[in-house]
Every structure is written in structure tokens, then in C-alpha cells.
Coordinates of C-alpha atoms in Angstrom, one line a residue:
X1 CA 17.2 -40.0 40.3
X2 CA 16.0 -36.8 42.5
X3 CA 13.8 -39.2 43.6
X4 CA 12.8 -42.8 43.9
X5 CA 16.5 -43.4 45.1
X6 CA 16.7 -47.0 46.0
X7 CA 19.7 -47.3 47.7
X8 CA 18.5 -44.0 49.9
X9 CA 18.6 -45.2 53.9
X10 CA 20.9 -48.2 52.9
X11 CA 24.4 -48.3 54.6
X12 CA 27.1 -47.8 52.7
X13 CA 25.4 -48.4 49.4
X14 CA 24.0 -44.8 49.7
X15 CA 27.5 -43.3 50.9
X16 CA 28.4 -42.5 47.1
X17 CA 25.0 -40.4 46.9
X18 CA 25.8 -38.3 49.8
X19 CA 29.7 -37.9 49.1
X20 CA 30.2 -36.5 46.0
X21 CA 34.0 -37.5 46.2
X22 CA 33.5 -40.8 46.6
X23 CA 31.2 -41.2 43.8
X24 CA 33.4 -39.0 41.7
X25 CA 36.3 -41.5 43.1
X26 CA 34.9 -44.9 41.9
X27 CA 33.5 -43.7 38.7
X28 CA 37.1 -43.0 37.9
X29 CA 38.7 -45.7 39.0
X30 CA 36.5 -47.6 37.3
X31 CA 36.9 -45.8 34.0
X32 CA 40.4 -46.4 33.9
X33 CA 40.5 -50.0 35.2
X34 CA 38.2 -50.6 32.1
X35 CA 40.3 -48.9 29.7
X36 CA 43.1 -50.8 31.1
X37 CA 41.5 -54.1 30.1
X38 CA 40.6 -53.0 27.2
X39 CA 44.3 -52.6 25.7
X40 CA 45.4 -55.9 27.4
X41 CA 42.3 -57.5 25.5
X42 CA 43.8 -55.3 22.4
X43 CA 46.7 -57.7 22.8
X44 CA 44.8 -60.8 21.8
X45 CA 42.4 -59.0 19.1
X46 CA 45.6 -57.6 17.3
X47 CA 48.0 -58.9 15.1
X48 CA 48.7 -62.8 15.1
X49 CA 45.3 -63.3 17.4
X50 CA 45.2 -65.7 20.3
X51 CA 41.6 -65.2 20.8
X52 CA 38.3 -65.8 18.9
X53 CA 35.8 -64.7 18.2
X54 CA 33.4 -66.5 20.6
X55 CA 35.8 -65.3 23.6
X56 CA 35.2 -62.0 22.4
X57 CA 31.9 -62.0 22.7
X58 CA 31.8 -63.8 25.7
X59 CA 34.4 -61.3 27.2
X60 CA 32.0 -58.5 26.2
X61 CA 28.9 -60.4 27.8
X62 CA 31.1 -60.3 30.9
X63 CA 31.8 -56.7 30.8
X64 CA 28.1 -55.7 30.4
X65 CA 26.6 -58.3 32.8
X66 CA 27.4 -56.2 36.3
X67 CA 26.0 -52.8 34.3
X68 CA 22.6 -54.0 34.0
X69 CA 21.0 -53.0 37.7
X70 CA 23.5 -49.6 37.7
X71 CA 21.8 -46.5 37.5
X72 CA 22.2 -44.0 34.6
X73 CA 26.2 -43.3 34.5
X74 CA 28.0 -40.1 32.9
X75 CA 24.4 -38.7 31.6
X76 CA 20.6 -37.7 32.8
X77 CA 19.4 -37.9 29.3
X78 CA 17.6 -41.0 29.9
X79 CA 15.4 -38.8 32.4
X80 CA 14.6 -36.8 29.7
X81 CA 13.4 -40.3 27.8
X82 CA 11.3 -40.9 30.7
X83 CA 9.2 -37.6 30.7
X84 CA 9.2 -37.0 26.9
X85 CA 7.3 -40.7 26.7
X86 CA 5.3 -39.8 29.5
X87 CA 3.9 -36.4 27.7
X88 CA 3.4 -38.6 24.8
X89 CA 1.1 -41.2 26.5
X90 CA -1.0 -38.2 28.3
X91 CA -1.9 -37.2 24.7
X92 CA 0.2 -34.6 24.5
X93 CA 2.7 -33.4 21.6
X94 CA 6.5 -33.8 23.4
X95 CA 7.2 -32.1 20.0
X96 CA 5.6 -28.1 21.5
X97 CA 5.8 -28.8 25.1
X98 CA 8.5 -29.7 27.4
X99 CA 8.6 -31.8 30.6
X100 CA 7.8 -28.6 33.4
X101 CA 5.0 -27.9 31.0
X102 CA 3.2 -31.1 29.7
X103 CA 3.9 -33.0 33.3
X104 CA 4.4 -30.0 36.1
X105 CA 7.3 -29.0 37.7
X106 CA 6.6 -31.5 40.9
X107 CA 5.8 -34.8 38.6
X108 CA 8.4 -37.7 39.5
X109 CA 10.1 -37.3 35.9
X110 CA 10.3 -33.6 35.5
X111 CA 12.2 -33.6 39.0
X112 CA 14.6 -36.2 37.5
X113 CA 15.3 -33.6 34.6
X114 CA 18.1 -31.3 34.4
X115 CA 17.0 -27.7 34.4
X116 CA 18.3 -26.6 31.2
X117 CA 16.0 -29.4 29.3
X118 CA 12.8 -29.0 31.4
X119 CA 11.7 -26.6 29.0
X120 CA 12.5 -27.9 25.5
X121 CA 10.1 -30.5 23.6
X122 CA 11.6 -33.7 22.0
X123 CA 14.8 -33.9 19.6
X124 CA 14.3 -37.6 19.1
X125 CA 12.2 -39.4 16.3
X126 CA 9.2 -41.0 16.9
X127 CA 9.8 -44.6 16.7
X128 CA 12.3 -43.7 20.0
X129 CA 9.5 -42.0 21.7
X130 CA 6.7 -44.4 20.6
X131 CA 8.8 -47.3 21.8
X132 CA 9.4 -44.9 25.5
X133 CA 6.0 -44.6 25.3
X134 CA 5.2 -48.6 25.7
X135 CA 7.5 -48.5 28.6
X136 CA 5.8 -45.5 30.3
X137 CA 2.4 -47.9 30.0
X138 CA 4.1 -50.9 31.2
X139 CA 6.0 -49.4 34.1
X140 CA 3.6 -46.2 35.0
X141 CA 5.9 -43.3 37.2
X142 CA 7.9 -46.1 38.7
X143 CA 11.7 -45.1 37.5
X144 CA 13.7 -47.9 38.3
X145 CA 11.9 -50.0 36.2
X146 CA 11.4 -47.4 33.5
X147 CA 15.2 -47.3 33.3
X148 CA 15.9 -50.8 33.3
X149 CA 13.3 -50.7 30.3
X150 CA 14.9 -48.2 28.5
X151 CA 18.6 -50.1 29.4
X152 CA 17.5 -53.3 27.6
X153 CA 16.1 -51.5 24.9
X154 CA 19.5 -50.2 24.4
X155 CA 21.1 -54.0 24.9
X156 CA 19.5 -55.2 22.1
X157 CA 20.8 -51.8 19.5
X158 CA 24.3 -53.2 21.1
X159 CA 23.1 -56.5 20.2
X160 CA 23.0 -55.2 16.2
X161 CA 26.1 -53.3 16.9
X162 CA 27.8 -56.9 17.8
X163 CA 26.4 -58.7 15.4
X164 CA 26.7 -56.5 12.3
X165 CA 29.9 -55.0 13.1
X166 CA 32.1 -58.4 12.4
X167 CA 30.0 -58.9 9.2
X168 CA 30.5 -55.2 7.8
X169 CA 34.2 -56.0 8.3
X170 CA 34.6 -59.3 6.5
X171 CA 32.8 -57.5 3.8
X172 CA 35.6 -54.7 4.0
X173 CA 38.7 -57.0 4.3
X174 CA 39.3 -56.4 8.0
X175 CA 39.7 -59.4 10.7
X176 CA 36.5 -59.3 12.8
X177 CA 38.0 -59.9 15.7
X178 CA 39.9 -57.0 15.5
X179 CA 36.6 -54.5 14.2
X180 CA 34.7 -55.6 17.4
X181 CA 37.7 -54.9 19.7
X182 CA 38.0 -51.7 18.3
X183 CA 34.4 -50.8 17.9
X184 CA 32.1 -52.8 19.7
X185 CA 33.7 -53.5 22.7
X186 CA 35.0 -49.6 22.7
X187 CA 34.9 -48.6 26.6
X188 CA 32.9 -45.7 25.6
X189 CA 30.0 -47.9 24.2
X190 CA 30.2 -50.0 27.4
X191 CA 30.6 -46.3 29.8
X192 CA 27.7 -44.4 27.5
X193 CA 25.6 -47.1 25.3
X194 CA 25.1 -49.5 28.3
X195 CA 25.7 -47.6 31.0
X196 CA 24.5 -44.3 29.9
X197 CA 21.4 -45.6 28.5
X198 CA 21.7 -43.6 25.4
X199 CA 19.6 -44.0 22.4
X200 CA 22.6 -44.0 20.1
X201 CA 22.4 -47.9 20.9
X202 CA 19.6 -48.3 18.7
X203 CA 20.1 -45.7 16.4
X204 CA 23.8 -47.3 15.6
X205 CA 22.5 -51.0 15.7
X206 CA 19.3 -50.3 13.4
X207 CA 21.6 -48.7 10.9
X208 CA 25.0 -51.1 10.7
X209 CA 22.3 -54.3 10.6
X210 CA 20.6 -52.0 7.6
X211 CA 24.0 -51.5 5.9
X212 CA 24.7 -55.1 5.9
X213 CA 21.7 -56.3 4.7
X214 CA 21.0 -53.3 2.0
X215 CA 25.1 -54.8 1.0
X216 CA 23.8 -58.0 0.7
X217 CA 21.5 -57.5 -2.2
X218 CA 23.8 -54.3 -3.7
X219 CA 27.0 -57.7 -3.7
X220 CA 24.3 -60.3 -4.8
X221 CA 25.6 -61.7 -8.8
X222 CA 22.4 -60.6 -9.5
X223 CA 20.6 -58.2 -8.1
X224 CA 16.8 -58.0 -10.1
X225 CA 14.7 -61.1 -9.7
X226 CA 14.0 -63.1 -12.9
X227 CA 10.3 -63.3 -12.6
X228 CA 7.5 -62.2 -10.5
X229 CA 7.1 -65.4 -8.5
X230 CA 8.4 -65.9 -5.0
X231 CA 11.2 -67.5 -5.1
X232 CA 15.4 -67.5 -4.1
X233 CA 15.7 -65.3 -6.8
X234 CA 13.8 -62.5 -5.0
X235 CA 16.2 -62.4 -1.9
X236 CA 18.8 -59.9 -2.9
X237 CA 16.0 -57.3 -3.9
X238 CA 14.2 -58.7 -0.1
X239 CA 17.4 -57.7 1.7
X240 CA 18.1 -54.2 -0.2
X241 CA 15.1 -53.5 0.7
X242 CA 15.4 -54.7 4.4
X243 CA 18.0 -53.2 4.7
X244 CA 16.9 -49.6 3.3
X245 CA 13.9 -49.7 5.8
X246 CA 16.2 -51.1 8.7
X247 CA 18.1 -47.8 8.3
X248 CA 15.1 -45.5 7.4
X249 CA 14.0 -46.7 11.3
X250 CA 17.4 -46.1 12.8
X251 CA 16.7 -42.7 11.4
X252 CA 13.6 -42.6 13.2
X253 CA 15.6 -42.6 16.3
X254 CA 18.2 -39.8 16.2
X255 CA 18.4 -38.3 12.4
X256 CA 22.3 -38.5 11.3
X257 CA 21.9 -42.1 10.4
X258 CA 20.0 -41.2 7.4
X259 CA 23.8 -41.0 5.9
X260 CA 23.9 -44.7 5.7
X261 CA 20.8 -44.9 3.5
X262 CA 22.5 -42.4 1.1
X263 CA 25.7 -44.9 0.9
X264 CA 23.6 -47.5 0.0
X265 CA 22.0 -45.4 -2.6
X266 CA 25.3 -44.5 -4.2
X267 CA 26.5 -48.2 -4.4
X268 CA 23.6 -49.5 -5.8
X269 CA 23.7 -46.4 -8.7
X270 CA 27.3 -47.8 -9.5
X271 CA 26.1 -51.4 -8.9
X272 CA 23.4 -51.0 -11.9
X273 CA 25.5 -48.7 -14.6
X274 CA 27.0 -46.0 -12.3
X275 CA 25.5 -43.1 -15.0
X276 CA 23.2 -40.4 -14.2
X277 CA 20.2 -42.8 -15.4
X278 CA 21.2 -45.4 -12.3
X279 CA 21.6 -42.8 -9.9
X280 CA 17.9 -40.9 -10.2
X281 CA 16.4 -44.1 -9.9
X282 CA 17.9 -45.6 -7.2
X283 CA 18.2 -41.8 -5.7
X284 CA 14.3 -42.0 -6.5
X285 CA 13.0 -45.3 -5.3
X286 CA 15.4 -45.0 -2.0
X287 CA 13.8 -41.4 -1.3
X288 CA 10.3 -42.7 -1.8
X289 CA 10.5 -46.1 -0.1
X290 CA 12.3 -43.7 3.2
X291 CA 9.0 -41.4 3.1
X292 CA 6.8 -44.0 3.2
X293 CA 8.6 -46.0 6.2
X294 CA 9.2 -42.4 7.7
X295 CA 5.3 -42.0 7.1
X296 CA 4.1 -44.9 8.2
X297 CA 5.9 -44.4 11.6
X298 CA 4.4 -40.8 12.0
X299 CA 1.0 -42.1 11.6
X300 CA 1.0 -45.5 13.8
X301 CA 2.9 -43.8 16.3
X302 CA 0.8 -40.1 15.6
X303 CA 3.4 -38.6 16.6
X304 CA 3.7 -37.3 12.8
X305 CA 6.7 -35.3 11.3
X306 CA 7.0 -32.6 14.3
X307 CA 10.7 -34.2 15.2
X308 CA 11.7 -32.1 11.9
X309 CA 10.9 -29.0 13.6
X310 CA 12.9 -29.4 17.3
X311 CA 16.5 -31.2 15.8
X312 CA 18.3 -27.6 16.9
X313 CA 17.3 -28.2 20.5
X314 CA 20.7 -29.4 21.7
X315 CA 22.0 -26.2 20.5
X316 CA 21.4 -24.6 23.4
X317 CA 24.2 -26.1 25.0
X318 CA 28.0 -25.1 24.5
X319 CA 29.9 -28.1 23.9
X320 CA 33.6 -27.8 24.1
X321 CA 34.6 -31.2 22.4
X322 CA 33.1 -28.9 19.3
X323 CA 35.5 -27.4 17.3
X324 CA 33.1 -24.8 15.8
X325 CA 31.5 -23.7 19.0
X326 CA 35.7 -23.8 21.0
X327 CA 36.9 -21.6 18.4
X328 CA 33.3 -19.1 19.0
X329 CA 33.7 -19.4 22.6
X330 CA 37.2 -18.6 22.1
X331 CA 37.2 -15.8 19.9
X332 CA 34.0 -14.1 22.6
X333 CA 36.7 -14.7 25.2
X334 CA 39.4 -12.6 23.2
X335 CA 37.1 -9.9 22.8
X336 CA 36.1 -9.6 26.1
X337 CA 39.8 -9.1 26.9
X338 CA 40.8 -6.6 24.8
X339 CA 37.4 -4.3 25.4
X340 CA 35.3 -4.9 22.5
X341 CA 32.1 -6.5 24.2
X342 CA 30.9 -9.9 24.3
X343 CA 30.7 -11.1 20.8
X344 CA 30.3 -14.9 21.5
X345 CA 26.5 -15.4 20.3
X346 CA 27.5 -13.7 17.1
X347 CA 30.3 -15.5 16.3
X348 CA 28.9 -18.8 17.0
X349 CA 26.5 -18.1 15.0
X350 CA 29.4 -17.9 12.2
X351 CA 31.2 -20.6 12.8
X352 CA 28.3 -23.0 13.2
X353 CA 27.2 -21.9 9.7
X354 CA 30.6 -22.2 8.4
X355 CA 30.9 -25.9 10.0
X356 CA 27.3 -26.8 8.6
X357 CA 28.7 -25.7 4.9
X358 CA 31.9 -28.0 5.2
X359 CA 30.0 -31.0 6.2
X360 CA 27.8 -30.6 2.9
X361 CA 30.4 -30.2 0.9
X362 CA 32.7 -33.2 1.9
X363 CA 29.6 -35.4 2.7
X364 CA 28.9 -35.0 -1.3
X365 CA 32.3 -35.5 -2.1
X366 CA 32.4 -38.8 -0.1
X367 CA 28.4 -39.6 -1.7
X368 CA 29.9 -39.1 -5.4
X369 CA 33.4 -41.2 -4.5
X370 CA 31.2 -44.3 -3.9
X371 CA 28.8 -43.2 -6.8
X372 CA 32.3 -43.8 -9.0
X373 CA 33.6 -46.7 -6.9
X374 CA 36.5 -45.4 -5.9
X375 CA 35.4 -45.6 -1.9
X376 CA 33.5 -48.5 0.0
X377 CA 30.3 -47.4 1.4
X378 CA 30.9 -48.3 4.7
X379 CA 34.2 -46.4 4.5
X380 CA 32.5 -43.5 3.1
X381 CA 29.7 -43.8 6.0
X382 CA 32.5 -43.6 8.7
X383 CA 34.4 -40.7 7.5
X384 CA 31.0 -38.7 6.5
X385 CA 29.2 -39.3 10.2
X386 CA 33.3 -38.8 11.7
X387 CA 33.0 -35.3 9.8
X388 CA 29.8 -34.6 11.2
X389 CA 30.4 -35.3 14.7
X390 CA 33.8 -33.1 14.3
X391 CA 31.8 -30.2 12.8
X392 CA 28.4 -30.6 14.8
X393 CA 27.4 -27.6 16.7
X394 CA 27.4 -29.7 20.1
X395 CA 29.3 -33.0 20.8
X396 CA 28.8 -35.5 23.3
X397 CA 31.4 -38.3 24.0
X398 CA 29.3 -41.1 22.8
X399 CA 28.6 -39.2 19.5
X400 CA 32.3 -40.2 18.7
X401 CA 31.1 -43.6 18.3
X402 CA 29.2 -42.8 15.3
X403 CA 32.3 -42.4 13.0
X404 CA 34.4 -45.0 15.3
X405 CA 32.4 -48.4 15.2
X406 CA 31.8 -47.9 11.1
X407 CA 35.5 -47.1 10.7
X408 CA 36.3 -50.0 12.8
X409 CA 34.7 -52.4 10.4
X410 CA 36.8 -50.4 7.1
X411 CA 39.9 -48.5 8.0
X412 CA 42.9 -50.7 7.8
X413 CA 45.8 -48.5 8.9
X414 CA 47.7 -48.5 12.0
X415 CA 47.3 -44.8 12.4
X416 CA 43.8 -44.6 12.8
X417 CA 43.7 -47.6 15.5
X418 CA 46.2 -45.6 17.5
X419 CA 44.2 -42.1 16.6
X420 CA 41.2 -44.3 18.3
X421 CA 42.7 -45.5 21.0
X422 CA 44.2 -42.1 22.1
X423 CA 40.5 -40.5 21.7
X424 CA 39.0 -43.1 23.6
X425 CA 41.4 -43.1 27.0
X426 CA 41.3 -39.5 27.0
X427 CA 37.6 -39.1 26.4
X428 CA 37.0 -42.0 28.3
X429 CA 39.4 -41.5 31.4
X430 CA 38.7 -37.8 32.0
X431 CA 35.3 -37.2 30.7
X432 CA 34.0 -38.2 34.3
X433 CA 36.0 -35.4 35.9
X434 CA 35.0 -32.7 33.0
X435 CA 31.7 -31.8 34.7
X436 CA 33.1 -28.7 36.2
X437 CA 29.1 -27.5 36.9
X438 CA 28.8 -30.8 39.0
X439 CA 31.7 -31.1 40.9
X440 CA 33.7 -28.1 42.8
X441 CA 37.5 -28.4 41.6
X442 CA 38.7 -29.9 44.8
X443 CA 36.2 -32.8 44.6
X444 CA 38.1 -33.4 41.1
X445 CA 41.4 -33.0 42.8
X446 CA 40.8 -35.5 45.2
X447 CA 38.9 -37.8 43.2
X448 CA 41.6 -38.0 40.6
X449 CA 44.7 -38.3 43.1
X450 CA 42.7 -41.2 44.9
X451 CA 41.9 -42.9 41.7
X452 CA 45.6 -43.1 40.2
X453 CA 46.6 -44.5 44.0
X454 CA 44.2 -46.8 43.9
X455 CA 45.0 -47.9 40.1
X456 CA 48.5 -48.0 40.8
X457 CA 48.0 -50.5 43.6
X458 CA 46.0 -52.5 41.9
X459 CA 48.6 -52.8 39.2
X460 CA 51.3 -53.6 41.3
X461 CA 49.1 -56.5 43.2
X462 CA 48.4 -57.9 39.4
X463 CA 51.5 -56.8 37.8
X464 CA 52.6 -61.1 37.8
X465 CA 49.7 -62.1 37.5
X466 CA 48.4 -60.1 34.5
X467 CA 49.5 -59.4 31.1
X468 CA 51.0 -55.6 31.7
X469 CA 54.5 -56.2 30.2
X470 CA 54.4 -56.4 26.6
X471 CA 54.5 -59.9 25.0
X472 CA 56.5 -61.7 22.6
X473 CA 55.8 -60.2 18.9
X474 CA 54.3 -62.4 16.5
X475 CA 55.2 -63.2 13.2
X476 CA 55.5 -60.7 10.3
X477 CA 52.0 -61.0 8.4
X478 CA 50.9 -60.1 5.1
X479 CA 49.3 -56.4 4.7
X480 CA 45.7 -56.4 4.1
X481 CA 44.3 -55.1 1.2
X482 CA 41.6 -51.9 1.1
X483 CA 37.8 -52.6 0.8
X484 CA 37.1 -52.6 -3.0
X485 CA 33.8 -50.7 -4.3
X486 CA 30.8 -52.1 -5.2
X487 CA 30.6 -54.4 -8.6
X488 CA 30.2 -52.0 -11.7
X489 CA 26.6 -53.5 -13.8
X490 CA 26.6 -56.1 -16.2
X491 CA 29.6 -57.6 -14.3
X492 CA 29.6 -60.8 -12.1
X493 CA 30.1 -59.7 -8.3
X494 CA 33.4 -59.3 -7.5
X495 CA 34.3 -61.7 -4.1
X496 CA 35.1 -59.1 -0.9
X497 CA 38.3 -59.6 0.0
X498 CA 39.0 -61.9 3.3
X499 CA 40.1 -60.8 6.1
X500 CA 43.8 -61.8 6.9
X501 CA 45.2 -62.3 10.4
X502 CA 46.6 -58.9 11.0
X503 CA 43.9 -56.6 8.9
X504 CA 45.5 -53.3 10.5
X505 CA 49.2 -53.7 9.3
X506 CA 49.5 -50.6 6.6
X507 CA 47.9 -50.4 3.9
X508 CA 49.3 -50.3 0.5

């Protein structure tokens, strides 16, 4: 933080604050050494597995541990957090005013800010801002412990993530162990989720805990209880709806999770006849029973629907990791060159709109394949929230995790592990060094040539000791078989298949 620092007068614990290199330097280093570990662990999660999936976990634990006390990494967004719950609990809308204008340009939180959000209100729901604004009450302008608030608010959405993820998988066909290597213990949710503080933690938690439970009834033999009376027989209804509003709150928190609730809706239509008569009223009773949840929060937090009105604010920025706005910036560029003016605002314009329209149409397409059974919902949720992260206006490393984790839990070929795992080192490795508006280029220079030294002794002191050279490959296993769809009505449920020891071998 700008201020508040407390590591400022402390010997060398301060050094990274005043030299940019150095900080530049370890948070390098670091990223690397973690993706490092992360294949070796790869090497036990994959194929015939030597580890379990308690030693996963407790691996994980062991990663997160030493993040807890670090400040905000990669990102200042949880600064923003701090200030937009702070306008809230001064009785202000953060949905019309912005942190220089609801707080003042010298308040502790506004200072924290970067410039280019100090004017723009809140793009987060309200249960987000209505949970920031208990911590604001409980911790007052003080914003190490408002951090550390916000951080274990975040543990427990990667607490969901953990625990839902393996389940989602079995459901799928897919060996958990493998689903939480991929997903779960992704080093970009442990660099951005933990570290970052980002309220994708919750969002993404909130909605794979949903979509398990909502599956749960949607799978159960028989879904409609047999007689008004409480009772087992009520549970599968109990956990659809659980589940529904479990995801109607993720969606409460950042918007795009809403897609899961559609899913659901589309596998309980086929679930009870898969006809146009089973899809208005479970398209019916899902819409109203996400209002009322979505009401509900509005009023008790009175906060109301004004979130609807700011979800454009990240537009502002220009996000290179987005196809849509490269190929604007791009095409500007171009014209520039040959002497036709500066174009750029009008073409991005364009090819947002254009990327907008392609999401609709293949996020229907995806909605009516489950709707016929002929995709898994969780499938279909992976590739849909993939599509809109590729085609989003602006896209933020973490956001990748959105498609990643549910994938984790479906996709079964080799391909898309190794598609993962490229995207992850590359975004994960350089993404520290890509903040050409924080660092000058020599700082990045020098940070990156002392990082690969430093790696590549640190290699060579472990190279015996550690499992760098490949190991001995196991045993030819079976290939695993795809998810199946849900169970058409009238039908008993059809058993998920089980996940076999090497769930990412090629599909058939």
C-alpha cells in the first residue's frame, strides 16, 4: 500500500519496496520455482498416480500457508475492494460514485487506488461489497488487516474450489487427483486467487459447490418428492435448489457465473422430458427462484440492482490477452502507419460487438447441446465461460481460470492438459514482467537475467536430490470414457462413470 507500509524503516525487509529490481527479481524467481513444482507434482497426479488425494491437499495447504501475511501480489484490485466497501458503509452508492469522490483524494484507501479506477463506481455485485463492507466495520481504515480480511475471504471460495472440484470430476469420469492438479492447485490460482486477493475465489467456489449440488438432485433416480411431508424423499429437490441459489450468489459476486445456472437449467429440462414443455418450466422456475435470491440480496444488503448498470467499467482498460481489443489495437496501429488517422476507438468498438455476438451464439449452441444430452453440463460450463474469457473485451490472467478449473473436472484429452499447461507457464512466468507501465525495460532486463541464474542454480544444487529427470513410465492404462449427459425422464439415473487411473489418456 501507498501507505500504511509495514515493513517501511525495517532493514532489508523494506529493500524490495525501494528497489524496484529486486522486487521485480524475486517475484520472478518465485513464479517460476512454483511452476516448476507444479509439473514435478504433475508427475505424481498423472497417469499411474503415486499420490493421493490427501497428499494433494496437504501439498496445497503447504503452498498457501507462507502466502497468508504477503501483501497483494500481481494486482491492486483489492485496494479498490477496500474503498468501494468503505463508500458503502458511509451511506453512499459505490454504484454513482467512485473512490476520489465518495472518500477524497487524501483518504487512506483512495491513495491505495490506482489512478485510472479512482474515478469509476463498483463493477462487483452486492453480496461482494456487502461482505467488504463487514470488514470495513470490523477493521475501520487500518489496511493490513482489511487485506488479510479480504485474503481469508478468498481462502474459503478456494476452499469450495477444493472441495467441489474432485466431486465435479468423479461425476464426469475424470480421476480427481488429476482435476485438482490441474485446476485447483493451478499456480495461477495460488499467484492471483491467494495471492492476488481476487474475488474470483468466491465467485468460482460459490458456483462449482452450486453445480455439484444443483447435479445432485438433476442425477437423483428420482427427482420430485413423493409427498408433501419432510422427509429423504425431499433431498434431491433440497439440493437442486441449493444448489441453484449457491450459484445465483456466486453471481452476486462477479456476473459470468450466472452460466452455471443456465447448465443446470438445461440438464434438468432433459432430466424431466427434454421437450419444449420441460424446458419453460425449469427455464421458468430457475429464472424466478434467481430474481428472488438476486432480490433478496439487493434489499438486505440495499445496495439494490445498480451493479447492472456499471458491468462495462473494466472497459476502459486495453487488455492485450484480448483477442477482440489486439486485433482493434492492431488494426489503429496500421492505420496510423500508412496516414489514415487514428481509427482504434472505432474499430474497437467493432470488434468488441463482433466478439459479444460470437459468444451468444456459441453459448446457445453449447445451452441447447446439454438441453439434447449430447454435452455434460459441466463440460458445456467450461467451454462457454473459456469462450467468454477468449472473446471478453478485457482479460486478466486469473480470468483464465474460469474456463480452466471447470474443464479440469471434464475434458479428458491429452491435448487440452498440455494446451493448459503451456497457458499457465507462459501466463504465469512472464505475466510479472508484462507491466511495461510499472517497470522501465531495463528493470525487466535485469530482473529476468537474474531470475533464470538464480533458477538455474537452484536446479543444479537439487538436480540429485529432486525429481527433474523424467521417471520410469507406468503401465499402459485403459482410456477413459467421456462424461455422459444427464438421465433422459421416466428413466432410472444412469450411474456417472468412475474415474479410472489415468482419466487424461485420449478419448475415444
Amino acid at each position: 500500500p501507498v501507505v500504511q507500509d509495514p515493513t517501511f524503516g525495517v532493514r532489508l525487509l523494506n529493500l524490495p519496496s525501494r528497489i524496484q529490481t529486486v522486487s521485480l527479481t524475486m517475484t520472478s524467481t518465485g513464479a517460476v520455482m512454483m511452476a516448476l513444482a507444479w509439473l514435478m507434482l504433475g508427475r505424481f497426479a498423472l497417469g499411474k498416480r503415486r499420490m493421493s488425494r490427501g497428499e494433494l491437499d496437504r501439498t496445497l495447504l503447504l503452498w498457501i500457508l507462507p502466502l497468508l501475511p504477503a501483501p497483494p501480489m500481481y494486482s491492486k484490485d483489492v485496494y479498490s475492494y477496500l474503498a468501494q466497501s468503505q463508500i458503502s458503509l458511509e451511506g453512499l452508492d459505490p454504484y454513482r460514485v467512485g473512490p476520489a469522490s465518495g472518500l477524497g483524494l487524501s483518504h487512506v484507501f483512495t491513495l491505495s487506488v490506482p489512478t485510472i479506477w479512482r474515478e469509476t463506481p463498483a463493477p462487483y455485485g452486492p453480496l461482494f461489497l456487502w461482505i467488504g463492507r463487514g470488514i470495513s466495520a470490523l477493521t475501520g481504515e487500518n489496511i493490513v488487516a482489511a487485506v488479510l480480511c479480504h485474503r481469508v475471504v478468498e481462502l474459503i471460495g478456494v476452499g469450495l474450489i477444493v472441495w467441489a472440484t474432485p466431486r465435479l470430476a468423479r461425476r464426469c469420469g475424470v480421476a480427481e487427483v488429476s482435476a485438482l492438479w490441474l485446476g485447483a492447485a493451478n499456480p495461477l490460482l495460488i499467484m492471483h486467487l491467494v495471492a492476488g486477493v481476487h474475488n474470483e475465489a468466491l465467485m468460482m467456489g460459490l458456483m462449482l459447490a452450486g453445480a455439484e449440488f444443483a447435479l445432485r438432485g438433476v442425477d437423483a433416480p428420482r427427482l420430485m418428492p413423493t409427498s408433501w411431508r419432510p422427509g429423504p424423499h425431499w433431498e434431491p429437490m433440497g439440493m437442486l435448489l441449493a444448489g441453484s441459489v449457491l450459484i445465483t450468489l456466486s453471481s452476486q459476486v462477479k456476473l459470468p457465473s450466472l452460466l452455471a445456472l443456465g447448465f443446470v437449467t438445461m440438464a434438468l429440462a432433459y432430466r424431466c422430458g427434454g421437450n419444449l414443455r420441460a424446458l419453460l418450466l425449469a427455464g421458468g422456475g430457475m429464472t424466478a427462484l434467481s430474481l428472488a435470491v438476486m432480490a433478496l440480496v439487493g434489499w438486505a444488503s440495499g445496495l439494490g440492482f445498480g451493479w447492472i448498470f456499471t458491468l462495462g467499467t473494466a472497459n476502459v482498460v486495453r487488455s492485450w490477452m484480448s483477442p477482440p481489443t489486439l486485433l482493434a489495437l492492431g488494426t489503429g496501429q496500421v492505420g496510423i502507419l500508412l496516414g489514415l488517422g487514428d481509427h482504434t476507438t472505432a474499430v474497437l468498438a467493432l470488434t468488441r460487438f463482433i466478439g459479444v455476438l460470437i459468444i451468444t451464439v456459441m453459448v446457445s449452441w453449447l445451452l441447447l447441446a446439454v438441453f439434447r444430452g449430447r454435452l455434460h453440463p459441466i463440460g458445456g460450463l467450461g467451454v462457454a465461460l473459456g469462450i467468454c474469457v477468449l472473446l471478453f473485451p478485457v482479460v486478466q490472467p486469473w480470468y483464465l481460470l474460469w474456463a480452466i478449473i471447470p474443464l479440469a473436472a471434464w475434458a479428458t484429452r491429452t491435448g487440452f492438459r498440455e494446451a493448459v499447461i503451456v497457458i499457465t507457464l507462459v501466463v504465469g512466468i512472464f505475466g510479472p514482467t508484462a507491466n511495461g507501465d510499472r517497470f522501465a525495460l531495463f528493470q525487466i532486463v535485469d530482473a529476468t537475467l537474474a531470475s533464470a541464474v538464480i533458477v538455474a542454480v537452484l536446479v543444479a544444487l537439487t538436480y540429485t536430490r529432486l525429481p527433474w529427470r523424467p521417471l520410469q513410465s507406468p503401465p499402459a492404462e485403459d482410456q477413459a470414457a467421456g462424461g455422459q449427459g444427464p438421465t433422459a425422464s421416466g428413466a432410472a439415473a444412469t450411474p456417472r462413470p468412475t474415474a479410472v487411473t489415468d482419466a487424461y489418456a485420449d478419448s475415444t
